[in-house]
XYZ file of C-alpha atoms in Angstrom:
764
model
C -21.641 17.803 -29.334
C -21.296 21.486 -28.080
C -20.575 21.342 -24.877
C -22.520 23.283 -22.120
C -21.586 26.009 -20.354
C -21.781 24.052 -16.965
C -19.091 20.747 -19.021
C -17.176 23.748 -20.259
C -16.917 25.713 -16.504
C -16.448 22.538 -15.080
C -13.502 21.203 -17.517
C -11.741 25.225 -16.732
C -12.133 24.264 -13.321
C -10.840 20.961 -13.472
C -8.057 22.949 -15.803
C -6.586 24.890 -12.518
C -8.798 27.935 -14.836
C -10.462 30.024 -12.562
C -13.221 32.561 -14.209
C -15.257 35.320 -12.841
C -17.671 38.915 -13.339
C -16.949 41.919 -12.103
C -18.511 44.871 -13.061
C -19.717 43.201 -16.272
C -16.276 41.721 -17.526
C -15.222 38.556 -17.512
C -11.569 37.917 -16.010
C -8.978 34.707 -15.380
C -6.599 33.035 -14.133
C -4.558 30.414 -15.104
C -1.913 28.084 -14.538
C 1.210 29.041 -16.360
C 0.287 27.309 -20.108
C -2.832 25.691 -19.312
C -5.136 28.203 -22.007
C -4.310 26.875 -25.041
C -5.178 28.404 -28.277
C -7.562 26.666 -28.645
C -10.057 27.203 -25.446
C -9.660 31.007 -25.489
C -10.738 30.297 -28.658
C -13.399 28.845 -27.150
C -13.786 31.300 -24.652
C -13.919 34.017 -26.475
C -16.450 32.795 -28.261
C -18.775 31.800 -25.482
C -17.661 34.716 -23.560
C -21.528 36.067 -23.495
C -22.709 32.749 -22.298
C -20.191 32.169 -19.558
C -20.572 35.601 -18.152
C -24.395 34.970 -18.150
C -24.241 31.520 -16.572
C -21.195 32.834 -13.980
C -23.937 35.930 -13.260
C -26.921 32.817 -12.178
C -24.693 31.262 -10.397
C -23.296 33.995 -8.181
C -27.104 34.928 -7.702
C -27.994 31.564 -7.109
C -24.971 29.913 -4.694
C -24.534 31.529 -1.614
C -27.380 32.924 1.133
C -25.329 35.844 1.131
C -22.191 37.820 0.520
C -19.076 36.636 3.019
C -18.898 39.446 4.689
C -17.453 39.930 8.627
C -19.099 38.378 11.266
C -18.842 40.420 15.231
C -16.047 38.665 17.557
C -18.521 38.691 20.636
C -20.164 35.243 20.384
C -17.592 32.044 20.396
C -16.370 31.721 17.328
C -17.288 28.150 15.947
C -15.058 26.072 13.704
C -14.418 25.812 10.286
C -15.598 22.306 9.441
C -12.391 21.251 8.273
C -10.578 22.649 11.447
C -13.677 20.504 13.745
C -12.238 17.071 11.694
C -8.270 17.835 13.203
C -9.603 18.899 16.298
C -11.749 15.704 16.037
C -8.930 13.890 15.493
C -6.290 15.793 17.693
C -8.222 14.910 20.857
C -8.625 11.288 18.941
C -4.909 10.484 19.216
C -5.366 11.198 23.533
C -1.883 12.873 22.762
C -0.078 16.220 21.272
C 1.257 14.294 18.236
C 3.328 16.349 14.390
C 0.883 14.584 12.112
C -0.434 17.538 11.241
C 2.390 19.564 11.536
C 3.411 21.722 8.644
C 7.070 22.313 8.004
C 8.813 25.026 6.141
C 12.557 25.751 5.643
C 14.930 28.575 3.683
C 18.615 27.976 3.394
C 18.898 31.840 3.341
C 22.041 33.235 1.332
C 23.259 37.395 1.410
C 23.215 39.971 4.600
C 19.712 39.585 6.201
C 18.774 42.241 8.156
C 17.242 40.158 11.421
C 15.393 43.296 12.769
C 13.734 43.491 9.691
C 12.703 39.770 9.163
C 11.075 39.877 12.985
C 9.493 42.580 11.963
C 7.988 41.479 8.603
C 6.831 37.811 10.943
C 5.066 39.921 13.639
C 3.389 41.891 11.499
C 2.073 38.887 9.574
C 1.310 37.564 12.543
C -0.517 40.514 13.450
C -2.730 40.769 9.641
C -3.826 36.857 10.260
C -5.985 36.095 13.512
C -5.844 32.874 12.597
C -2.074 32.899 13.765
C -2.886 34.419 16.584
C -6.048 31.188 16.948
C -6.634 28.577 19.930
C -8.823 26.311 20.821
C -9.998 26.210 24.116
C -13.364 24.376 24.515
C -16.670 26.182 25.824
C -19.203 23.803 27.019
C -18.577 21.017 25.533
C -17.323 21.989 22.029
C -14.976 23.868 20.406
C -14.249 26.890 19.756
C -11.644 29.691 17.722
C -10.277 32.456 20.662
C -8.575 35.074 19.127
C -5.618 36.662 20.969
C -5.655 40.844 20.163
C -2.274 40.507 19.943
C 0.360 38.563 20.186
C 4.557 38.950 18.955
C 5.967 35.721 18.388
C 9.967 35.845 19.310
C 11.946 35.196 16.224
C 14.352 32.385 18.177
C 17.397 32.180 16.933
C 19.696 29.235 16.817
C 23.625 30.658 16.509
C 25.309 27.381 15.046
C 28.839 29.681 14.608
C 31.074 28.637 16.373
C 30.862 24.907 15.796
C 33.097 23.549 12.568
C 31.490 22.377 9.112
C 30.784 18.322 9.960
C 29.251 19.657 13.867
C 27.977 22.089 12.533
C 26.177 20.850 9.872
C 24.916 17.508 12.214
C 23.677 20.255 15.113
C 21.314 21.999 12.553
C 19.460 18.609 10.898
C 19.630 17.625 14.559
C 17.768 20.463 15.372
C 15.975 21.112 12.124
C 13.845 17.528 12.728
C 13.400 18.015 16.896
C 11.944 21.579 15.598
C 9.643 19.421 13.006
C 8.676 16.815 15.195
C 7.501 19.210 18.176
C 3.682 19.005 18.361
C 1.745 22.079 18.916
C -1.000 22.108 22.252
C -4.718 23.218 20.307
C -5.140 24.802 23.705
C -2.639 27.077 24.654
C -1.581 27.474 21.638
C 0.874 29.266 19.330
C 0.027 26.871 16.538
C 3.412 29.184 14.708
C 7.075 28.983 15.796
C 9.663 30.522 13.501
C 13.463 29.710 14.163
C 16.635 31.392 12.764
C 19.787 29.279 12.373
C 23.127 31.347 12.240
C 25.652 29.135 10.057
C 28.194 32.153 9.365
C 27.400 35.903 8.382
C 25.823 35.591 5.336
C 24.297 32.162 5.457
C 21.178 31.320 7.950
C 18.327 28.906 7.783
C 14.336 29.826 8.372
C 12.761 27.423 10.353
C 8.376 27.976 9.853
C 6.208 25.387 11.198
C 2.256 25.455 11.855
C 0.086 23.559 12.942
C -2.802 22.414 9.882
C -5.780 23.088 11.533
C -4.478 26.968 11.376
C -2.859 26.702 7.612
C -2.374 24.535 4.588
C -0.809 23.969 1.722
C -2.026 27.592 -0.275
C -1.594 29.546 2.701
C 1.895 28.419 3.028
C 2.046 30.546 -0.825
C 0.514 33.518 0.603
C 2.833 33.927 4.047
C 5.904 33.819 1.899
C 4.616 35.828 -0.857
C 3.733 38.268 1.981
C 6.824 37.763 4.107
C 9.158 39.143 1.167
C 6.981 41.878 0.835
C 7.672 42.929 3.772
C 10.994 42.266 4.901
C 11.453 44.311 1.423
C 9.591 47.103 3.074
C 11.059 47.165 6.253
C 14.492 46.557 5.301
C 14.547 49.918 3.581
C 12.641 51.379 6.695
C 9.075 51.327 4.610
C 6.279 50.812 5.686
C 3.885 48.150 5.114
C 2.706 48.425 0.824
C 0.421 45.594 1.815
C -3.476 46.667 2.288
C -5.661 45.782 5.812
C -8.019 42.393 5.110
C -11.117 42.941 4.515
C -12.641 39.375 6.116
C -10.449 36.607 8.458
C -10.030 32.879 7.940
C -13.353 33.211 11.525
C -15.578 34.723 9.313
C -14.876 31.944 6.233
C -15.292 29.554 9.279
C -18.636 31.307 10.512
C -20.167 31.985 6.733
C -19.237 28.786 5.902
C -21.717 27.325 8.882
C -24.637 29.364 7.187
C -24.054 28.702 3.871
C -24.294 24.648 4.062
C -27.693 24.269 5.300
C -28.992 21.636 5.062
C -30.919 22.315 1.584
C -27.234 22.508 -0.095
C -25.528 19.468 1.649
C -28.549 17.051 0.957
C -28.540 18.177 -3.208
C -24.360 17.734 -2.604
C -24.494 14.133 -0.587
C -27.091 12.308 -2.652
C -24.338 12.176 -5.311
C -21.397 11.399 -2.833
C -24.473 8.518 -1.242
C -24.567 7.300 -5.054
C -21.707 7.557 -6.166
C -19.572 5.872 -3.325
C -22.163 3.352 -2.261
C -20.961 0.000 -1.198
C -17.412 1.227 -1.649
C -14.717 -1.064 -0.518
C -13.650 0.266 2.819
C -9.589 -0.666 2.801
C -7.176 -0.334 0.085
C -4.785 -4.525 0.326
C -2.032 -3.583 -0.667
C 0.729 -6.383 -0.197
C 2.784 -5.019 2.836
C 5.633 -5.476 4.260
C 4.286 -5.988 7.536
C 1.521 -7.194 8.828
C -1.125 -4.054 9.562
C -1.199 -3.194 13.177
C -4.187 -3.285 15.633
C -3.498 0.777 15.841
C -2.395 2.948 13.327
C 0.535 4.760 14.627
C 0.965 7.333 11.786
C 4.814 6.900 11.472
C 6.560 7.748 8.954
C 8.963 8.467 6.354
C 9.231 9.290 1.930
C 11.124 8.787 -0.281
C 11.652 11.319 -3.147
C 12.505 10.696 -7.066
C 12.230 12.903 -10.620
C 11.754 11.930 -13.837
C 12.947 13.489 -17.007
C 11.002 16.461 -19.284
C 10.889 14.015 -22.529
C 8.364 11.773 -20.034
C 6.759 15.389 -18.727
C 6.118 16.447 -22.376
C 4.821 12.936 -24.022
C 2.121 13.266 -19.960
C 0.494 16.496 -21.222
C 0.592 15.875 -24.956
C -1.836 12.911 -24.257
C -3.739 15.310 -21.798
C -4.276 17.212 -24.468
C -5.288 14.466 -26.526
C -7.908 13.092 -24.326
C -9.056 16.960 -23.257
C -8.043 16.279 -19.556
C -5.277 17.638 -17.069
C -1.839 17.188 -15.955
C -3.592 15.461 -13.147
C -6.302 13.239 -14.579
C -4.008 11.996 -16.192
C -1.749 11.398 -13.368
C -3.939 10.280 -11.103
C -4.915 7.576 -13.276
C -1.802 6.407 -13.627
C -1.592 6.047 -9.451
C -5.166 4.360 -9.492
C -3.827 1.043 -12.627
C -0.709 1.290 -10.548
C -2.373 0.731 -7.204
C -5.015 -2.023 -8.219
C -2.336 -4.022 -10.224
C -0.492 -4.111 -6.483
C -3.348 -4.889 -4.628
C -5.257 -7.223 -7.384
C -8.437 -5.024 -6.516
C -10.256 -3.123 -9.279
C -12.735 -0.663 -7.574
C -10.314 1.752 -5.751
C -11.919 4.683 -3.745
C -8.481 7.672 -3.098
C -8.221 10.912 -1.714
C -7.425 13.658 -3.358
C -6.984 17.368 -1.986
C -8.809 20.650 -3.546
C -8.004 24.013 -2.890
C -11.666 24.479 -2.007
C -10.878 29.012 -2.498
C -14.351 29.304 -4.577
C -14.536 33.598 -3.064
C -11.427 35.770 -4.735
C -11.771 37.262 -1.088
C -10.696 34.402 0.841
C -7.537 33.935 -1.808
C -5.614 36.535 0.135
C -6.284 34.402 4.053
C -3.905 32.513 5.321
C -6.018 29.008 6.698
C -7.910 25.524 6.419
C -9.465 26.193 3.090
C -8.696 22.877 1.977
C -11.103 19.736 0.844
C -10.618 16.546 0.098
C -12.373 14.988 -2.288
C -12.754 11.045 -2.316
C -12.242 9.665 -6.277
C -13.166 6.398 -7.371
C -12.038 3.954 -9.944
C -13.706 1.218 -11.466
C -10.875 -0.822 -13.333
C -12.894 -4.074 -14.118
C -12.261 -5.454 -17.340
C -9.144 -4.238 -17.935
C -9.940 -1.331 -20.011
C -7.388 0.705 -22.023
C -5.831 3.426 -20.004
C -7.511 5.551 -22.350
C -10.745 4.570 -20.814
C -9.590 4.847 -17.500
C -8.565 8.067 -18.547
C -11.826 9.469 -20.011
C -13.365 7.653 -16.821
C -11.856 8.914 -14.307
C -11.960 12.925 -15.927
C -15.715 11.995 -15.915
C -15.142 11.792 -12.077
C -13.071 14.312 -11.121
C -15.472 16.771 -13.076
C -18.538 15.978 -11.319
C -16.641 15.869 -8.403
C -15.623 19.513 -8.736
C -18.586 20.419 -9.103
C -19.889 18.491 -5.435
C -16.581 19.787 -3.181
C -18.165 21.985 -1.017
C -19.834 18.901 1.381
C -16.375 18.429 3.813
C -14.875 15.822 3.989
C -15.646 15.327 7.589
C -19.465 15.228 7.452
C -19.297 12.829 4.469
C -17.500 10.386 6.277
C -20.200 10.998 9.365
C -23.615 11.119 6.740
C -21.873 7.850 4.791
C -21.926 6.254 8.245
C -18.558 5.133 7.877
C -17.891 2.575 10.531
C -14.202 4.226 11.538
C -11.655 2.072 12.239
C -8.126 2.106 15.044
C -5.454 0.265 12.137
C -6.983 2.844 9.168
C -8.479 6.118 8.625
C -12.350 5.947 6.721
C -13.401 5.662 2.535
C -9.405 5.901 1.489
C -6.214 5.091 2.406
C -4.101 6.866 -0.269
C -4.400 9.639 -1.034
C -3.066 11.415 -4.601
C -1.449 14.973 -3.650
C -1.076 17.810 -7.290
C 1.380 20.211 -6.521
C 1.849 24.226 -8.621
C 4.941 25.172 -8.996
C 5.762 27.367 -5.955
C 6.989 31.202 -7.180
C 10.860 31.351 -6.300
C 11.549 33.346 -2.747
C 13.623 36.264 -2.229
C 13.858 38.311 0.551
C 15.030 41.663 -0.945
C 18.533 41.081 -1.735
C 19.072 37.848 0.221
C 18.954 35.103 -1.340
C 15.683 31.387 -0.595
C 16.402 28.803 -1.732
C 13.326 25.511 0.112
C 15.467 22.391 2.036
C 13.138 19.506 2.414
C 11.321 18.998 5.917
C 9.288 16.225 7.247
C 7.133 15.014 10.086
C 8.348 11.639 10.005
C 4.587 10.905 10.381
C 1.957 9.668 7.679
C -1.241 10.440 7.600
C -1.953 7.747 5.180
C -0.619 4.268 3.841
C 0.560 6.185 1.271
C 0.404 9.896 -0.444
C 2.025 10.195 -3.515
C 2.937 13.739 -4.144
C 3.531 15.523 -7.687
C 4.263 18.384 -9.005
C 6.000 20.087 -11.876
C 10.119 21.152 -11.498
C 11.736 23.589 -14.213
C 15.952 23.134 -14.370
C 17.410 25.081 -17.810
C 14.228 26.027 -18.707
C 13.227 21.850 -19.058
C 10.269 21.055 -17.331
C 10.157 17.570 -15.728
C 8.795 15.884 -12.548
C 9.440 15.665 -8.800
C 7.722 12.928 -7.090
C 7.004 12.582 -2.897
C 6.466 9.380 -1.732
C 5.110 9.422 1.772
C 4.269 5.958 3.373
C 3.376 4.590 6.456
C 5.925 2.534 8.295
C 4.413 0.263 10.127
C 3.163 -1.256 6.862
C 6.396 -0.142 4.321
C 10.015 -0.432 3.344
C 12.019 1.861 1.759
C 13.362 -0.929 -0.441
C 9.326 -1.734 -1.497
C 9.103 1.570 -1.747
C 11.490 2.183 -4.170
C 10.266 -0.500 -5.932
C 7.084 1.483 -6.715
C 8.483 4.283 -8.118
C 10.103 2.663 -9.972
C 6.808 0.154 -11.442
C 5.050 4.011 -11.552
C 8.024 5.570 -13.560
C 7.551 2.175 -15.923
C 4.391 2.402 -15.672
C 4.293 5.412 -17.283
C 6.905 5.019 -19.703
C 4.199 2.499 -21.185
C 1.043 4.042 -21.004
C 2.149 7.617 -23.501
C 4.265 4.727 -25.037
C 0.090 3.121 -26.258
C -2.192 4.859 -24.617
C -4.977 2.258 -25.636
C -3.317 -1.321 -25.137
C -5.537 -2.784 -21.601
C -4.097 -1.282 -18.554
C -3.359 -4.750 -16.763
C -0.909 -5.378 -20.298
C 1.300 -2.445 -19.461
C 4.782 -3.269 -18.494
C 5.662 -2.476 -14.297
C 9.108 -4.108 -14.234
C 12.601 -2.519 -15.013
C 14.653 -3.960 -17.774
C 16.618 -5.525 -14.456
C 13.852 -6.858 -12.534
C 12.601 -8.814 -15.773
C 16.142 -10.073 -16.761
C 15.961 -11.161 -12.628
C 12.653 -13.129 -12.614
C 13.250 -14.273 -15.989
C 16.595 -15.728 -16.244
C 18.522 -15.403 -12.870
C 15.917 -17.147 -10.808
C 15.064 -19.682 -12.994
C 18.816 -19.503 -12.936
C 18.346 -23.242 -10.352
C 20.259 -25.864 -12.381
C 22.895 -27.747 -10.282
C 24.599 -30.715 -9.422
C 22.167 -33.342 -7.658
C 22.189 -37.003 -7.482
C 19.475 -36.788 -10.878
C 20.362 -41.029 -10.958
C 18.687 -41.532 -7.918
C 15.567 -42.573 -6.631
C 14.245 -41.091 -2.452
C 14.476 -44.419 -1.608
C 18.080 -45.097 -2.413
C 18.922 -41.647 -1.055
C 17.336 -42.908 2.388
C 19.713 -46.467 2.720
C 22.463 -44.048 1.643
C 21.789 -42.607 5.109
C 21.233 -45.771 6.665
C 24.889 -46.374 6.286
C 25.852 -43.481 7.533
C 23.284 -43.530 11.329
C 22.048 -47.019 11.689
C 21.213 -46.006 14.655
C 20.144 -42.324 14.181
C 16.563 -42.667 15.536
C 14.090 -42.360 12.542
C 10.518 -42.846 13.817
C 8.997 -41.596 16.765
C 5.430 -42.582 17.488
C 4.222 -41.907 21.577
C 6.519 -44.688 23.516
C 7.520 -46.444 19.721
C 11.008 -45.498 17.977
C 12.431 -46.749 15.249
C 16.103 -46.650 14.114
C 17.241 -46.644 10.746
C 18.672 -49.682 11.021
C 15.060 -51.280 12.122
C 13.342 -48.963 9.249
C 15.583 -50.690 6.925
C 15.123 -53.658 7.501
C 10.988 -54.188 8.083
C 10.799 -51.952 4.756
C 12.881 -54.703 3.427
C 11.350 -57.521 4.138
C 7.727 -56.118 3.288
C 9.197 -54.928 -0.134
C 10.263 -58.583 -0.842
C 7.119 -60.015 -0.336
C 6.040 -57.560 -2.329
C 7.964 -58.185 -5.544
C 6.879 -61.413 -4.629
C 3.625 -60.799 -5.764
C 4.658 -59.167 -9.020
C 5.087 -55.513 -7.667
C 7.955 -53.763 -9.825
C 8.576 -50.534 -12.156
C 5.052 -48.585 -12.314
C 2.813 -51.048 -11.306
C 0.148 -49.796 -8.518
C 0.127 -50.490 -4.899
C -2.581 -49.474 -2.458
C -1.941 -48.020 1.348
C -4.770 -47.442 3.871
C -3.509 -47.756 7.387
C -4.433 -45.532 10.042
C -1.456 -43.311 11.231
C 1.167 -44.941 12.445
C 5.241 -46.171 11.748
C 3.723 -49.128 9.761
C 2.078 -46.444 7.711
C 5.532 -44.594 7.220
C 6.920 -48.202 6.866
C 4.904 -49.414 3.753
C 4.990 -47.028 1.447
C 8.937 -46.830 2.001
C 9.016 -50.836 0.719
C 6.502 -49.636 -2.088
C 9.408 -47.283 -3.470
C 12.227 -49.882 -2.477
C 9.972 -52.492 -4.591
C 9.383 -50.693 -7.753
C 6.509 -49.762 -7.201
C 4.394 -47.036 -6.798
C 2.057 -46.027 -4.428
C -1.974 -44.898 -3.645
C -2.675 -43.054 -0.032
C -6.242 -44.532 0.441
C -7.303 -41.633 3.543
C -9.142 -44.137 5.850
C -11.566 -40.830 6.780
C -12.468 -40.818 3.298
C -16.137 -41.808 2.595
C -16.609 -45.411 1.568
C -18.029 -44.862 -1.623
C -15.378 -42.127 -2.608
C -12.806 -45.287 -1.493
C -14.377 -47.585 -4.033
C -13.806 -45.861 -7.404
C -10.330 -44.814 -5.869
C -9.597 -48.786 -5.711
C -11.279 -49.344 -9.372
C -10.327 -46.896 -11.163
C -6.785 -46.906 -9.507
C -6.992 -50.900 -10.447
C -4.141 -50.771 -7.896
C -2.399 -54.888 -8.145
C -1.137 -55.232 -4.151
C -3.868 -53.270 -1.193
C -1.458 -52.597 1.535
C -4.156 -52.604 5.130
C -4.760 -53.115 8.651
C -7.653 -55.371 9.704
C -9.852 -52.829 11.553
C -10.479 -50.941 8.569
C -10.108 -54.127 5.734
C -14.413 -54.415 5.945
C -14.685 -50.379 5.208
C -13.221 -51.271 1.630
C -14.057 -53.116 -1.666
C -10.200 -53.720 -3.598
C -11.446 -55.362 -7.581
C -11.615 -58.316 -7.415
C -8.094 -59.742 -8.834
C -6.253 -56.994 -5.912
C -4.008 -58.915 -3.984
C -4.967 -57.579 -0.544
C -2.038 -57.721 2.469
C -3.646 -56.924 6.041
C -0.307 -56.113 7.562
C -1.150 -56.905 10.805
C -2.722 -60.330 10.638
C -0.483 -63.010 12.611
C -0.089 -64.553 9.353
C 1.531 -62.623 6.761
C 4.391 -63.692 7.994
C 7.206 -61.325 7.061
C 10.540 -62.317 9.127
C 11.490 -65.022 7.350
C 11.896 -62.145 4.748
C 15.430 -61.062 3.957
C 16.123 -57.908 5.013
C 18.673 -56.752 2.753
C 18.216 -53.593 0.663
C 16.883 -54.805 -3.135
C 17.067 -54.039 -6.514
C 14.167 -53.322 -8.478
C 15.367 -51.756 -12.135
C 14.123 -48.797 -11.109
C 14.863 -45.360 -11.899
C 13.929 -41.421 -11.930
C 11.046 -41.281 -14.547
C 9.052 -44.494 -13.200
C 5.839 -43.411 -11.426
C 6.554 -42.493 -7.651
C 2.760 -42.514 -6.694
C -0.377 -41.654 -8.158
C -2.888 -39.315 -5.670
C -6.538 -38.713 -6.201
C -7.731 -35.150 -5.746
C -10.678 -34.392 -3.454
C -13.556 -34.148 -6.607
C -14.646 -30.626 -5.109
C -15.654 -30.663 -9.438
C -16.509 -34.030 -9.993
C -14.772 -37.214 -9.182
C -11.305 -36.955 -8.011
C -8.928 -37.267 -10.633
C -5.227 -39.887 -9.860
C -2.560 -37.419 -10.223
C 0.478 -39.199 -11.674
C 4.179 -38.011 -9.915
C 7.568 -39.671 -11.219
C 10.298 -40.545 -8.573
C 12.423 -37.651 -10.501
C 10.978 -33.964 -9.207
C 11.060 -35.409 -5.593
C 14.506 -35.752 -5.383
C 15.222 -32.822 -6.741
C 13.127 -30.886 -4.403
C 14.710 -32.997 -1.287
C 17.831 -32.075 -2.446
C 16.883 -28.393 -3.390
C 15.860 -28.257 0.190
C 18.956 -29.758 1.484
C 20.964 -27.420 0.269
C 18.844 -24.201 0.789
C 17.716 -24.917 4.543
C 20.094 -27.586 5.462
C 18.508 -30.119 7.950
C 20.818 -31.532 10.784
C 21.167 -34.936 11.637
C 18.411 -35.241 14.417
C 16.598 -32.548 13.858
C 12.754 -33.863 14.202
C 9.977 -32.976 11.627
C 6.653 -33.513 12.827
C 4.912 -35.709 9.628
C 1.042 -33.632 9.858
C -0.136 -34.316 6.481
C -2.418 -37.025 5.643
C -0.832 -38.949 3.452
C -3.082 -38.154 0.949
C -1.925 -35.390 -0.358
C 0.980 -34.592 -1.898
C 2.997 -32.562 0.685
C 3.487 -35.959 2.682
C 6.193 -36.652 0.712
C 8.549 -34.019 1.429
C 7.505 -34.498 4.829
C 8.916 -38.047 4.883
C 12.060 -38.458 2.613
C 13.096 -34.583 3.509
C 13.640 -35.725 6.635
C 15.018 -39.251 6.033
C 16.887 -38.812 3.477
C 19.243 -36.502 5.805
C 19.273 -37.901 8.725
C 16.023 -36.582 10.758
C 13.637 -38.007 12.521
C 10.079 -38.070 11.771
C 7.623 -37.573 14.745
C 4.087 -39.145 14.192
C 1.176 -38.759 15.289
C -1.981 -40.018 16.191
C -5.354 -38.916 13.728
C -6.793 -37.056 16.531
C -3.709 -35.769 18.090
C -3.274 -34.113 14.850
C -6.186 -33.023 14.821
C -6.136 -30.884 18.126
C -4.141 -28.187 18.244
C -3.009 -28.186 22.152
C -2.607 -31.271 21.804
C 0.646 -31.715 19.328
């Protein structure tokens, strides 16, 4: 199927290839390697159609060409600037969240005067570097200073010996990065030169994002290189004067984005983001605070050249850009982490359509909210196809400013997370190598100590010895994540990419994430749980051993009543002897329907001593449910109390013992421990499910797992003798037996409360 001209132009744009027409000639600008031989042939074959369509676009898209505007009226902010100004006001005090830092290590004979001259010439050329943002009639405006000379602050660190010098340099760099700007007073552009030795310097440049973006840094570096070369040789500036300034763009943008244009693009985004999830719920190390602080850190990583080659090949095979492939992988990883299949991820776009704005420093950046649907466990190739389509459509509707989109969609703003998305994906093209004439310049990595989003993944190409690799940075909010979590995230991203290139047709939920070390830890080390424990004993026997050790320790507390271990053991033995006389032994079921009391806990212990298995019957259950459980379990003996007897209808062959009946005389029974022949493989209990999906089902449990559990618990979290445990869970839930015997087997005190108190949080 032959693609349309519109599709071809959009695909080229997605690959970073720009086309334009001048005097009937077609021109292009593209990143290295973006125009493949196949693309070159296709562009050549469709050249006339491309020229015709581009001309039509140029006549339709803009109501007027970008041109200088008069400076006598208040100058409005661009939409992107307005968003940053709003955030600045919203925070209530200056902060470094939107500082753009850069530092260069300079090696060589630096002419400081020429450097100062070059920097001031750049400030003169670009009005935006002389701009502040006061309020006029309650609206922010751009105020441009007619002239501004930025002093080059020089910090001489030469007197310091090497270790102290490095430490002081790092301290000063960090301090400068974290120093906030005042948007009203300015300046919003700072320069510091640190002198280390006669031929060793560090140049630090810091700007506020409201006057700059990533593209602008490249302009700044190119102009600094050109001007320094000229001024260091006593030559005039070779740069042509700029016909336009950023303020002209801001004014033009306000006129260009008319209601009609906005409505056309807004309709797409309203449909694309309808019912989008408001929050990406990644598993965090810390609870999300009520108000985000934007405190952050970053972790850097690199990936091997061979993986980059495979990713490029995968992208070509799927007619996608490297950006699309890596974005897709990022979306898959976020989905695997969060469990969410509907994701919205932000990504910046340069938004410099017009060649006239390409040489301007300023904030042209816009943000796109890309939505990805991973439902149905698609293959990675299918995800990439979807992302490619969504990305191309987003590029075709990129003019509406993000801040306006948020307003138009009426997204509810929250103090604890950003609107529309909380994760950002940033692809950065490789920067050109900078040299100031004969002075070599090497970039230094700086960070503001902030994070604009929960998580931002930066990726870019790195060239080393003719090999292209992949570098990355993860910027993360430290209120939410620990460094170790982000390190694992990076490892999982690498494993995901390796799995994707090896088989892009496998379902994304099946692509391996774990490293070999993690798989070994998960499957082998964490399952190497074998240890010595009393595997031949049951929990009532462990209790009897504890009675020998601490007979006078308190075993049960219930209000003003308390039983010591000796007393609890004796009473349980008396009831156990009676139960054995009634035929209770291994695997014989005994029902227990008693209100919360020491007698309830003692009865369970007595059943186990007799060798039987208990069936808990909660008095709060409906009568029909209790009748079903008694009929289904066919208990041989039922232990209850007088106030509950009428509520129960046991089978005719069941013996019922009413424990508070004076005629049930247990005093004559022996208080000695007894033998029952029970082993760890015999039944411990039968507990019935809630029956929410139908009739209740009886779940049978043997003794051995409980012995294993309480012994493991004591090994990992030892209970000191005398420690108190609240017996909170109803005995109809399996956790209750853990509460009972992890306490009694090791000398603790079980604290029982009535049902009324158990349900009253204040009383507890």
